[in-house]
mmCIF file of C-alpha atoms in Angstrom:
data_model
loop_
_atom_site.group_PDB
_atom_site.id
_atom_site.type_symbol
_atom_site.label_atom_id
_atom_site.label_comp_id
_atom_site.label_asym_id
_atom_site.label_seq_id
_atom_site.Cartn_x
_atom_site.Cartn_y
_atom_site.Cartn_z
ATOM 1 C CA MET S 1 15.245 3.432 29.889
ATOM 2 C CA ALA S 2 14.110 6.254 32.153
ATOM 3 C CA LEU S 3 15.576 8.738 29.924
ATOM 4 C CA ALA S 4 13.437 7.400 26.767
ATOM 5 C CA PHE S 5 10.288 7.205 28.638
ATOM 6 C CA LYS S 6 11.197 10.856 29.661
ATOM 7 C CA TRP S 7 11.170 12.048 26.125
ATOM 8 C CA ALA S 8 8.162 9.988 25.302
ATOM 9 C CA GLN S 9 6.605 11.625 28.182
ATOM 10 C CA ILE S 10 7.877 15.078 26.622
ATOM 11 C CA TYR S 11 6.565 14.535 23.066
ATOM 12 C CA HIS S 12 2.984 13.315 24.370
ATOM 13 C CA GLU S 13 2.945 16.507 26.272
ATOM 14 C CA LEU S 14 3.768 18.784 23.150
ATOM 15 C CA LEU S 15 1.063 17.271 21.647
ATOM 16 C CA THR S 16 -1.278 17.304 24.116
ATOM 17 C CA GLN S 17 -0.750 21.533 24.002
ATOM 18 C CA ARG S 18 -0.642 21.935 20.613
ATOM 19 C CA ILE S 19 -4.278 19.882 20.530
ATOM 20 C CA GLU S 20 -5.630 22.159 23.366
ATOM 21 C CA LEU S 21 -4.145 25.260 22.029
ATOM 22 C CA LEU S 22 -5.490 24.774 18.462
ATOM 23 C CA HIS S 23 -8.810 23.354 19.370
ATOM 24 C CA PRO S 24 -11.619 24.299 18.252
ATOM 25 C CA SER S 25 -10.554 26.215 15.817
ATOM 26 C CA GLY S 26 -8.582 22.843 14.065
ATOM 27 C CA PHE S 27 -4.974 21.719 13.354
ATOM 28 C CA GLU S 28 -5.085 24.153 9.589
ATOM 29 C CA LEU S 29 -3.307 26.728 11.447
ATOM 30 C CA GLY S 30 -0.033 26.512 10.458
ATOM 31 C CA TYR S 31 0.288 22.627 11.241
ATOM 32 C CA SER S 32 1.943 21.774 8.372
ATOM 33 C CA GLN S 33 4.180 24.462 8.103
ATOM 34 C CA PHE S 34 6.010 24.248 11.577
ATOM 35 C CA TRP S 35 5.597 20.454 12.552
ATOM 36 C CA LYS S 36 6.407 18.960 9.463
ATOM 37 C CA GLY S 37 9.570 17.621 9.906
ATOM 38 C CA ILE S 38 9.190 17.855 13.762
ATOM 39 C CA LEU S 39 7.239 15.081 14.038
ATOM 40 C CA ASN S 40 9.469 12.178 12.728
ATOM 41 C CA VAL S 41 7.963 8.653 13.625
ATOM 42 C CA LYS S 42 10.345 5.956 13.990
ATOM 43 C CA THR S 43 8.952 2.351 13.591
ATOM 44 C CA ARG S 44 10.675 -1.023 13.333
ATOM 45 C CA VAL S 45 9.740 -0.231 9.283
ATOM 46 C CA THR S 46 11.012 2.202 8.619
ATOM 47 C CA GLU S 47 14.877 1.800 10.424
ATOM 48 C CA LEU S 48 14.348 -1.938 9.223
ATOM 49 C CA LEU S 49 13.786 -0.055 5.792
ATOM 50 C CA GLY S 50 15.643 2.907 5.872
ATOM 51 C CA ILE S 51 12.597 5.016 5.116
ATOM 52 C CA GLU S 52 11.632 8.196 6.728
ATOM 53 C CA VAL S 53 7.964 7.603 6.982
ATOM 54 C CA PRO S 54 6.171 3.821 7.162
ATOM 55 C CA ILE S 55 4.230 4.399 4.463
ATOM 56 C CA ILE S 56 4.332 1.259 1.522
ATOM 57 C CA GLN S 57 3.280 1.332 -1.755
ATOM 58 C CA GLY S 58 1.307 -1.283 -3.212
ATOM 59 C CA ALA S 59 3.154 -2.966 -6.141
ATOM 60 C CA MET S 60 0.322 -3.072 -8.724
ATOM 61 C CA ALA S 61 1.276 -4.806 -11.630
ATOM 62 C CA ARG S 62 1.293 -3.228 -15.211
ATOM 63 C CA ILE S 63 1.023 -0.383 -13.081
ATOM 64 C CA ALA S 64 4.008 0.508 -10.279
ATOM 65 C CA ASP S 65 6.824 1.276 -12.356
ATOM 66 C CA ALA S 66 9.798 3.363 -11.855
ATOM 67 C CA SER S 67 8.119 6.771 -12.262
ATOM 68 C CA LEU S 68 5.828 5.905 -9.421
ATOM 69 C CA ALA S 69 8.182 3.811 -7.248
ATOM 70 C CA GLY S 70 11.042 6.554 -7.420
ATOM 71 C CA ALA S 71 8.543 9.244 -6.286
ATOM 72 C CA VAL S 72 7.061 7.598 -3.717
ATOM 73 C CA SER S 73 10.884 6.548 -2.463
ATOM 74 C CA GLU S 74 11.983 10.200 -2.728
ATOM 75 C CA ALA S 75 9.209 11.235 -0.633
ATOM 76 C CA GLY S 76 10.460 8.887 2.004
ATOM 77 C CA GLY S 77 8.364 6.183 1.376
ATOM 78 C CA LEU S 78 9.294 2.721 0.031
ATOM 79 C CA GLY S 79 8.289 2.614 -3.499
ATOM 80 C CA ILE S 80 7.833 -0.762 -4.876
ATOM 81 C CA ILE S 81 8.725 -1.997 -8.822
ATOM 82 C CA ALA S 82 5.919 -4.697 -9.573
ATOM 83 C CA CYS S 83 7.904 -7.606 -11.693
ATOM 84 C CA GLY S 84 4.606 -9.497 -11.834
ATOM 85 C CA GLY S 85 4.336 -10.671 -15.578
ATOM 86 C CA ALA S 86 6.882 -8.436 -16.517
ATOM 87 C CA PRO S 87 10.015 -9.356 -18.973
ATOM 88 C CA LEU S 88 13.352 -9.474 -17.215
ATOM 89 C CA ASP S 89 14.817 -6.605 -19.896
ATOM 90 C CA TRP S 90 12.081 -4.126 -18.350
ATOM 91 C CA VAL S 91 12.663 -4.583 -14.907
ATOM 92 C CA ARG S 92 16.248 -4.171 -15.026
ATOM 93 C CA ASP S 93 15.495 -0.736 -16.919
ATOM 94 C CA GLN S 94 12.588 -0.005 -14.447
ATOM 95 C CA VAL S 95 15.119 -0.648 -11.617
ATOM 96 C CA GLU S 96 17.951 1.313 -13.301
ATOM 97 C CA ALA S 97 15.595 4.580 -13.998
ATOM 98 C CA ALA S 98 14.001 4.351 -10.588
ATOM 99 C CA ARG S 99 17.805 4.872 -9.518
ATOM 100 C CA LYS S 100 17.873 8.072 -11.596
ATOM 101 C CA ILE S 101 14.820 9.459 -9.286
ATOM 102 C CA THR S 102 16.023 8.775 -5.952
ATOM 103 C CA SER S 103 18.774 7.571 -3.946
ATOM 104 C CA LYS S 104 17.076 6.290 -1.163
ATOM 105 C CA PRO S 105 15.746 2.352 -0.508
ATOM 106 C CA LEU S 106 13.779 1.148 -3.374
ATOM 107 C CA GLY S 107 11.792 -2.613 -3.616
ATOM 108 C CA ALA S 108 10.491 -4.858 -6.213
ATOM 109 C CA ASN S 109 7.983 -7.202 -6.091
ATOM 110 C CA VAL S 110 7.678 -10.982 -7.133
ATOM 111 C CA MET S 111 4.816 -12.815 -7.671
ATOM 112 C CA LEU S 112 6.269 -16.778 -7.198
ATOM 113 C CA MET S 113 3.869 -18.249 -9.141
ATOM 114 C CA ASP S 114 5.205 -16.583 -12.711
ATOM 115 C CA PRO S 115 7.693 -19.128 -14.465
ATOM 116 C CA ASN S 116 10.573 -16.617 -14.570
ATOM 117 C CA ALA S 117 10.298 -16.032 -10.461
ATOM 118 C CA ALA S 118 13.917 -17.906 -10.562
ATOM 119 C CA GLU S 119 15.709 -15.688 -12.998
ATOM 120 C CA LEU S 120 14.114 -12.973 -11.554
ATOM 121 C CA ALA S 121 15.171 -13.204 -7.996
ATOM 122 C CA LYS S 122 18.676 -13.723 -9.185
ATOM 123 C CA LEU S 123 18.227 -10.482 -10.837
ATOM 124 C CA LEU S 124 17.143 -8.916 -8.253
ATOM 125 C CA VAL S 125 20.622 -9.692 -6.363
ATOM 126 C CA ASP S 126 22.608 -8.315 -9.255
ATOM 127 C CA LEU S 127 20.597 -5.099 -9.323
ATOM 128 C CA GLU S 128 21.071 -5.052 -5.357
ATOM 129 C CA ILE S 129 17.695 -3.891 -4.702
ATOM 130 C CA ASP S 130 17.063 -3.049 -0.875
ATOM 131 C CA VAL S 131 13.162 -5.068 -0.088
ATOM 132 C CA VAL S 132 11.807 -7.297 -1.775
ATOM 133 C CA THR S 133 7.973 -8.065 -1.186
ATOM 134 C CA THR S 134 6.767 -11.593 -1.822
ATOM 135 C CA GLY S 135 2.992 -13.208 -3.658
ATOM 136 C CA ALA S 136 1.662 -16.192 -4.637
ATOM 137 C CA GLY S 137 3.846 -18.473 -2.926
ATOM 138 C CA SER S 138 6.443 -19.432 -0.260
ATOM 139 C CA PRO S 139 9.858 -17.551 -0.708
ATOM 140 C CA ALA S 140 11.452 -20.455 0.712
ATOM 141 C CA ASN S 141 14.040 -21.213 -2.439
ATOM 142 C CA TYR S 142 14.850 -17.598 -2.826
ATOM 143 C CA MET S 143 14.931 -16.456 0.691
ATOM 144 C CA GLU S 144 19.017 -17.253 1.622
ATOM 145 C CA MET S 145 20.202 -16.195 -1.356
ATOM 146 C CA TRP S 146 18.596 -12.728 -0.844
ATOM 147 C CA LYS S 147 19.408 -12.778 2.733
ATOM 148 C CA ALA S 148 23.140 -12.962 1.968
ATOM 149 C CA ALA S 149 22.673 -9.998 -0.196
ATOM 150 C CA GLY S 150 21.672 -7.572 2.355
ATOM 151 C CA ILE S 151 17.608 -7.567 0.955
ATOM 152 C CA LYS S 152 14.585 -7.460 2.773
ATOM 153 C CA VAL S 153 12.090 -10.182 2.844
ATOM 154 C CA ILE S 154 8.758 -9.185 3.231
ATOM 155 C CA PRO S 155 5.717 -11.285 2.215
ATOM 156 C CA VAL S 156 2.680 -10.505 1.560
ATOM 157 C CA VAL S 157 0.100 -12.523 3.731
ATOM 158 C CA ALA S 158 -3.781 -13.107 3.553
ATOM 159 C CA SER S 159 -4.008 -14.996 6.817
ATOM 160 C CA THR S 160 -2.149 -15.171 10.388
ATOM 161 C CA ALA S 161 -1.087 -19.382 9.677
ATOM 162 C CA LEU S 162 0.844 -17.665 6.737
ATOM 163 C CA ALA S 163 2.038 -15.066 8.373
ATOM 164 C CA VAL S 164 3.070 -17.356 10.925
ATOM 165 C CA ARG S 165 4.870 -19.632 8.469
ATOM 166 C CA MET S 166 6.661 -16.631 6.953
ATOM 167 C CA GLU S 167 7.653 -15.239 9.889
ATOM 168 C CA ARG S 168 9.646 -18.980 10.593
ATOM 169 C CA LEU S 169 10.901 -18.836 7.195
ATOM 170 C CA GLY S 170 13.287 -15.777 7.997
ATOM 171 C CA ALA S 171 10.923 -13.170 6.730
ATOM 172 C CA ASP S 172 12.043 -9.563 8.100
ATOM 173 C CA ALA S 173 8.282 -8.385 8.355
ATOM 174 C CA VAL S 174 4.482 -9.428 6.781
ATOM 175 C CA VAL S 175 2.162 -7.353 4.902
ATOM 176 C CA ALA S 176 -0.926 -7.955 6.485
ATOM 177 C CA GLU S 177 -3.491 -7.369 3.428
ATOM 178 C CA GLY S 178 -6.986 -7.528 3.844
ATOM 179 C CA THR S 179 -10.031 -8.374 1.042
ATOM 180 C CA GLU S 180 -10.927 -4.333 0.692
ATOM 181 C CA SER S 181 -7.558 -3.711 -1.237
ATOM 182 C CA GLY S 182 -7.730 -4.121 -4.817
ATOM 183 C CA GLY S 183 -6.096 -6.892 -7.259
ATOM 184 C CA HIS S 184 -5.561 -10.154 -6.047
ATOM 185 C CA VAL S 185 -7.280 -10.857 -2.552
ATOM 186 C CA GLY S 186 -8.111 -13.069 0.342
ATOM 187 C CA GLU S 187 -11.225 -13.622 2.235
ATOM 188 C CA LEU S 188 -10.485 -11.854 5.524
ATOM 189 C CA THR S 189 -11.063 -7.998 6.297
ATOM 190 C CA THR S 190 -8.241 -5.946 7.153
ATOM 191 C CA MET S 191 -10.113 -5.277 11.179
ATOM 192 C CA ALA S 192 -9.930 -8.960 11.231
ATOM 193 C CA LEU S 193 -6.896 -10.012 9.922
ATOM 194 C CA LEU S 194 -4.106 -7.620 10.983
ATOM 195 C CA PRO S 195 -5.068 -7.749 14.771
ATOM 196 C CA SER S 196 -4.693 -11.364 14.436
ATOM 197 C CA VAL S 197 -1.661 -11.398 12.833
ATOM 198 C CA THR S 198 0.381 -8.668 15.238
ATOM 199 C CA ASP S 199 -0.952 -11.136 18.338
ATOM 200 C CA ALA S 200 0.915 -14.113 16.582
ATOM 201 C CA VAL S 201 4.077 -12.792 15.136
ATOM 202 C CA SER S 202 7.303 -10.995 16.580
ATOM 203 C CA ILE S 203 8.431 -9.340 13.241
ATOM 204 C CA PRO S 204 6.773 -5.861 12.399
ATOM 205 C CA VAL S 205 3.633 -6.161 10.451
ATOM 206 C CA ILE S 206 2.376 -3.808 8.033
ATOM 207 C CA GLY S 207 -1.131 -3.135 7.237
ATOM 208 C CA ALA S 208 -3.001 -3.169 3.735
ATOM 209 C CA GLY S 209 -6.309 -3.073 2.441
ATOM 210 C CA GLY S 210 -8.936 -0.267 2.559
ATOM 211 C CA ILE S 211 -6.204 2.314 3.392
ATOM 212 C CA ALA S 212 -6.202 6.034 1.604
ATOM 213 C CA ASP S 213 -5.970 8.266 4.103
ATOM 214 C CA GLY S 214 -4.138 9.358 7.723
ATOM 215 C CA ARG S 215 -7.217 8.234 9.202
ATOM 216 C CA GLY S 216 -6.319 4.545 7.385
ATOM 217 C CA ILE S 217 -2.723 4.595 8.889
ATOM 218 C CA ALA S 218 -4.311 5.571 12.343
ATOM 219 C CA ALA S 219 -6.289 2.858 12.790
ATOM 220 C CA ALA S 220 -4.239 0.585 11.584
ATOM 221 C CA PHE S 221 -1.745 1.520 13.977
ATOM 222 C CA ALA S 222 -4.418 0.719 16.745
ATOM 223 C CA LEU S 223 -4.453 -2.990 15.465
ATOM 224 C CA GLY S 224 -0.594 -3.216 15.708
ATOM 225 C CA ALA S 225 0.757 -2.137 12.361
ATOM 226 C CA GLU S 226 3.461 -0.863 12.387
ATOM 227 C CA GLY S 227 3.445 0.839 8.698
ATOM 228 C CA VAL S 228 1.170 0.482 5.887
ATOM 229 C CA GLN S 229 0.859 -0.323 2.420
ATOM 230 C CA MET S 230 -1.072 1.137 -0.149
ATOM 231 C CA GLY S 231 -2.465 0.733 -3.577
ATOM 232 C CA THR S 232 -5.194 2.731 -4.594
ATOM 233 C CA ARG S 233 -4.045 5.920 -2.882
ATOM 234 C CA PHE S 234 -1.414 6.106 -5.480
ATOM 235 C CA LEU S 235 -3.051 5.528 -8.604
ATOM 236 C CA THR S 236 -3.991 8.986 -9.205
ATOM 237 C CA VAL S 237 -0.879 10.682 -8.348
ATOM 238 C CA ASP S 238 1.387 12.595 -11.157
ATOM 239 C CA GLU S 239 3.882 10.468 -11.088
ATOM 240 C CA CYS S 240 1.376 7.417 -12.033
ATOM 241 C CA THR S 241 1.184 6.213 -15.292
ATOM 242 C CA VAL S 242 -1.859 5.070 -16.213
ATOM 243 C CA ALA S 243 -3.575 6.248 -18.357
ATOM 244 C CA ASP S 244 -6.203 9.745 -17.501
ATOM 245 C CA ALA S 245 -9.294 7.532 -17.884
ATOM 246 C CA TYR S 246 -8.437 5.178 -15.323
ATOM 247 C CA LYS S 247 -7.389 7.831 -12.854
ATOM 248 C CA GLU S 248 -10.777 9.309 -13.283
ATOM 249 C CA LYS S 249 -12.493 6.119 -13.040
ATOM 250 C CA ILE S 250 -11.044 5.783 -9.416
ATOM 251 C CA LEU S 251 -12.065 9.381 -8.398
ATOM 252 C CA SER S 252 -15.274 9.089 -9.228
ATOM 253 C CA ALA S 253 -15.739 5.743 -7.443
ATOM 254 C CA LYS S 254 -18.207 5.047 -4.714
ATOM 255 C CA ASP S 255 -17.615 2.671 -2.262
ATOM 256 C CA SER S 256 -20.405 0.181 -3.445
ATOM 257 C CA ASP S 257 -18.401 0.184 -6.872
ATOM 258 C CA THR S 258 -15.792 -2.603 -6.633
ATOM 259 C CA ILE S 259 -16.753 -6.190 -7.542
ATOM 260 C CA VAL S 260 -14.916 -9.507 -6.947
ATOM 261 C CA THR S 261 -14.403 -11.748 -10.043
ATOM 262 C CA GLY S 262 -12.887 -14.859 -10.136
ATOM 263 C CA ARG S 263 -13.478 -16.488 -6.574
ATOM 264 C CA GLY S 264 -14.889 -19.848 -8.508
ATOM 265 C CA SER S 265 -11.567 -20.315 -10.188
ATOM 266 C CA GLY S 266 -9.715 -19.720 -6.886
ATOM 267 C CA HIS S 267 -8.150 -16.268 -8.548
ATOM 268 C CA PRO S 268 -10.297 -13.757 -7.072
ATOM 269 C CA VAL S 269 -9.551 -10.279 -7.888
ATOM 270 C CA ARG S 270 -11.328 -7.046 -6.771
ATOM 271 C CA CYS S 271 -11.725 -4.184 -9.223
ATOM 272 C CA LEU S 272 -14.300 -1.082 -10.445
ATOM 273 C CA LYS S 273 -17.784 -2.066 -11.846
ATOM 274 C CA ASN S 274 -17.455 -1.979 -16.065
ATOM 275 C CA LYS S 275 -18.910 -3.479 -19.041
ATOM 276 C CA PHE S 276 -15.785 -6.286 -18.519
ATOM 277 C CA ALA S 277 -16.318 -7.180 -14.912
ATOM 278 C CA ARG S 278 -19.895 -7.529 -15.286
ATOM 279 C CA SER S 279 -19.292 -9.591 -18.421
ATOM 280 C CA VAL S 280 -16.739 -12.225 -17.104
ATOM 281 C CA LYS S 281 -18.690 -12.215 -13.677
ATOM 282 C CA LYS S 282 -21.763 -13.513 -15.441
ATOM 283 C CA LEU S 283 -19.915 -16.112 -16.901
ATOM 284 C CA GLU S 284 -18.103 -17.487 -13.709
ATOM 285 C CA GLY S 285 -21.705 -18.838 -13.090
ATOM 286 C CA ASP S 286 -21.393 -21.595 -15.573
ATOM 287 C CA LEU S 287 -17.592 -21.954 -15.080
ATOM 288 C CA ALA S 288 -17.240 -25.819 -17.012
ATOM 289 C CA LYS S 289 -19.049 -24.443 -19.845
ATOM 290 C CA ASN S 290 -17.480 -20.794 -19.804
ATOM 291 C CA GLY S 291 -13.800 -21.287 -19.108
ATOM 292 C CA ASP S 292 -11.573 -21.265 -22.176
ATOM 293 C CA GLU S 293 -13.894 -17.932 -23.218
ATOM 294 C CA LEU S 294 -13.212 -16.832 -19.749
ATOM 295 C CA GLU S 295 -9.498 -17.379 -20.393
ATOM 296 C CA ARG S 296 -9.655 -15.829 -23.944
ATOM 297 C CA MET S 297 -11.332 -12.471 -21.993
ATOM 298 C CA TYR S 298 -8.333 -12.845 -19.118
ATOM 299 C CA VAL S 299 -5.932 -12.224 -21.212
ATOM 300 C CA GLY S 300 -4.433 -8.697 -21.735
ATOM 301 C CA SER S 301 -7.650 -7.026 -19.634
ATOM 302 C CA LEU S 302 -5.639 -5.345 -17.539
ATOM 303 C CA ARG S 303 -3.306 -4.052 -19.768
ATOM 304 C CA ARG S 304 -6.228 -2.553 -21.338
ATOM 305 C CA ALA S 305 -7.531 -0.758 -18.693
ATOM 306 C CA VAL S 306 -3.978 0.890 -17.956
ATOM 307 C CA GLU S 307 -3.669 1.763 -21.090
ATOM 308 C CA GLY S 308 -7.233 3.474 -21.058
ATOM 309 C CA ASP S 309 -9.984 1.563 -22.509
ATOM 310 C CA VAL S 310 -11.617 1.128 -19.314
ATOM 311 C CA ASP S 311 -15.085 -0.418 -20.601
ATOM 312 C CA ASN S 312 -13.109 -3.899 -21.731
ATOM 313 C CA GLY S 313 -10.506 -4.258 -19.089
ATOM 314 C CA THR S 314 -10.058 -4.506 -15.560
ATOM 315 C CA ILE S 315 -9.811 -1.804 -13.266
ATOM 316 C CA MET S 316 -8.189 -2.870 -10.532
ATOM 317 C CA SER S 317 -9.154 -1.279 -7.540
ATOM 318 C CA GLY S 318 -9.921 -1.407 -3.721
ATOM 319 C CA GLN S 319 -12.996 -0.066 -2.030
ATOM 320 C CA ILE S 320 -11.124 2.226 -0.606
ATOM 321 C CA ALA S 321 -11.196 4.327 -3.666
ATOM 322 C CA ALA S 322 -14.375 5.815 -2.566
ATOM 323 C CA VAL S 323 -12.237 8.232 -0.668
ATOM 324 C CA VAL S 324 -9.836 9.059 -3.289
ATOM 325 C CA HIS S 325 -11.009 12.562 -4.826
ATOM 326 C CA GLU S 326 -8.328 14.606 -6.065
ATOM 327 C CA ARG S 327 -5.103 14.430 -7.732
ATOM 328 C CA LYS S 328 -1.553 15.569 -6.267
ATOM 329 C CA SER S 329 1.899 14.327 -6.558
ATOM 330 C CA ALA S 330 3.091 11.615 -4.414
ATOM 331 C CA LYS S 331 5.432 13.925 -2.077
ATOM 332 C CA GLU S 332 1.883 15.919 -1.254
ATOM 333 C CA VAL S 333 0.155 12.931 -0.592
ATOM 334 C CA ILE S 334 2.496 11.392 1.459
ATOM 335 C CA SER S 335 2.925 14.739 3.201
ATOM 336 C CA GLU S 336 -0.962 14.622 4.028
ATOM 337 C CA LEU S 337 -0.656 11.051 5.102
ATOM 338 C CA MET S 338 1.695 11.643 8.018
ATOM 339 C CA SER S 339 -0.165 14.734 8.921
ATOM 340 C CA GLU S 340 -3.542 13.196 9.807
ATOM 341 C CA ALA S 341 -1.935 10.526 10.830
ATOM 342 C CA GLU S 342 0.398 12.154 13.538
ATOM 343 C CA ALA S 343 -2.556 14.170 14.231
ATOM 344 C CA LEU S 344 -4.788 11.523 15.047
ATOM 345 C CA GLY S 345 -2.364 9.627 16.920
ATOM 346 C CA GLY S 346 -1.928 12.482 19.684
ATOM 347 C CA CYS S 347 -5.329 12.902 20.273
ATOM 348 C CA THR S 348 -7.331 11.243 23.079
ATOM 349 C CA LEU S 349 -10.734 9.451 22.542
ATOM 350 C CA GLN S 350 -12.649 12.613 23.461
ATOM 351 C CA GLN S 351 -10.898 14.722 21.103
ATOM 352 C CA MET S 352 -10.892 12.077 18.402
ATOM 353 C CA ALA S 353 -15.106 11.802 19.353
ATOM 354 C CA ASP S 354 -15.671 15.841 19.658
ATOM 355 C CA ALA S 355 -14.288 15.965 15.530
ATOM 356 C CA ASN S 356 -16.109 13.491 14.171
ATOM 357 C CA ALA S 357 -18.947 14.891 15.119
ATOM 358 C CA GLU S 358 -18.603 17.731 14.037
ATOM 359 C CA ARG S 359 -17.073 16.354 10.921
ATOM 360 C CA ARG S 360 -13.481 17.999 11.289
ATOM 361 C CA ARG S 361 -10.673 16.062 9.710
ATOM 362 C CA LEU S 362 -7.668 16.855 12.130
ATOM 363 C CA GLY S 363 -4.020 17.783 10.694
ATOM 364 C CA LEU S 364 -5.117 18.399 7.163
#
């Protein structure tokens, strides 16, 4: 214990000296070249999943395929293949394709309300997937099978009560996802949800919702997280296979450009405002009258956007799209995320306040 404390003290002193030597000129002077690989963050999440950085790519339906998941895993994070609504043959093909991109840990997401959830749960065991994240239900029926196969199970939760229930069920960790996120959302913000969940459970908590840069990672860790999950940030990376028109909508989005549809029907979804979303929102004013028409509109709406019809499709996105401005590779994005987060983690409040006053981004 004393030795561990001593190393932690030395580590802190190195960080402090680095900050003092480079301040106020900034971290730009050789930071990424000299410090990358030296500051190796280890958390219970990285140790549990066997990954190098505590970053998980969110499972975005019809988007998170082998190309994206494989690239994120190869870059040191955990890539997740989104299986929701997908045929089993597609899932098999994507897992096999991702394994050709990387030999590192790989995850898959199961939407438990899917009709084929039971078959998918078994298939993922056969495919020797490393991690399963779950949503839209309880994984109780599959927990024993997955754990026996050595699969790490991480449910996504939108409330503290659900997090506590998942821990009792035997989950290895939980993703606490705030309403800022894209796609299906809950009511609580990440700022409120994350510290509440971390205070209530002993298993690792992964923060999600409204995180797209190192500032968000540092904030999530300050609230008790030991890892983060991001979806929107990875929508514009080179390896994401959505249409360019979709990516351009993300890159040009402002902070007020998202809207939540489906609250009245009990299936709230956050997406970017467009002709389709506004039409849906208008019809939702009278669900009794327009319910059938809305159901017809929803069918294929995400697919249309993913394929490039950004006027008549659902452009799922989190509010944090407003800070996503560049197209880069997954590896470059993860490197920048960690550089900024680690720089902020080594700062005092005074140093952060000084940098904030000058609008300097530390670690970039």
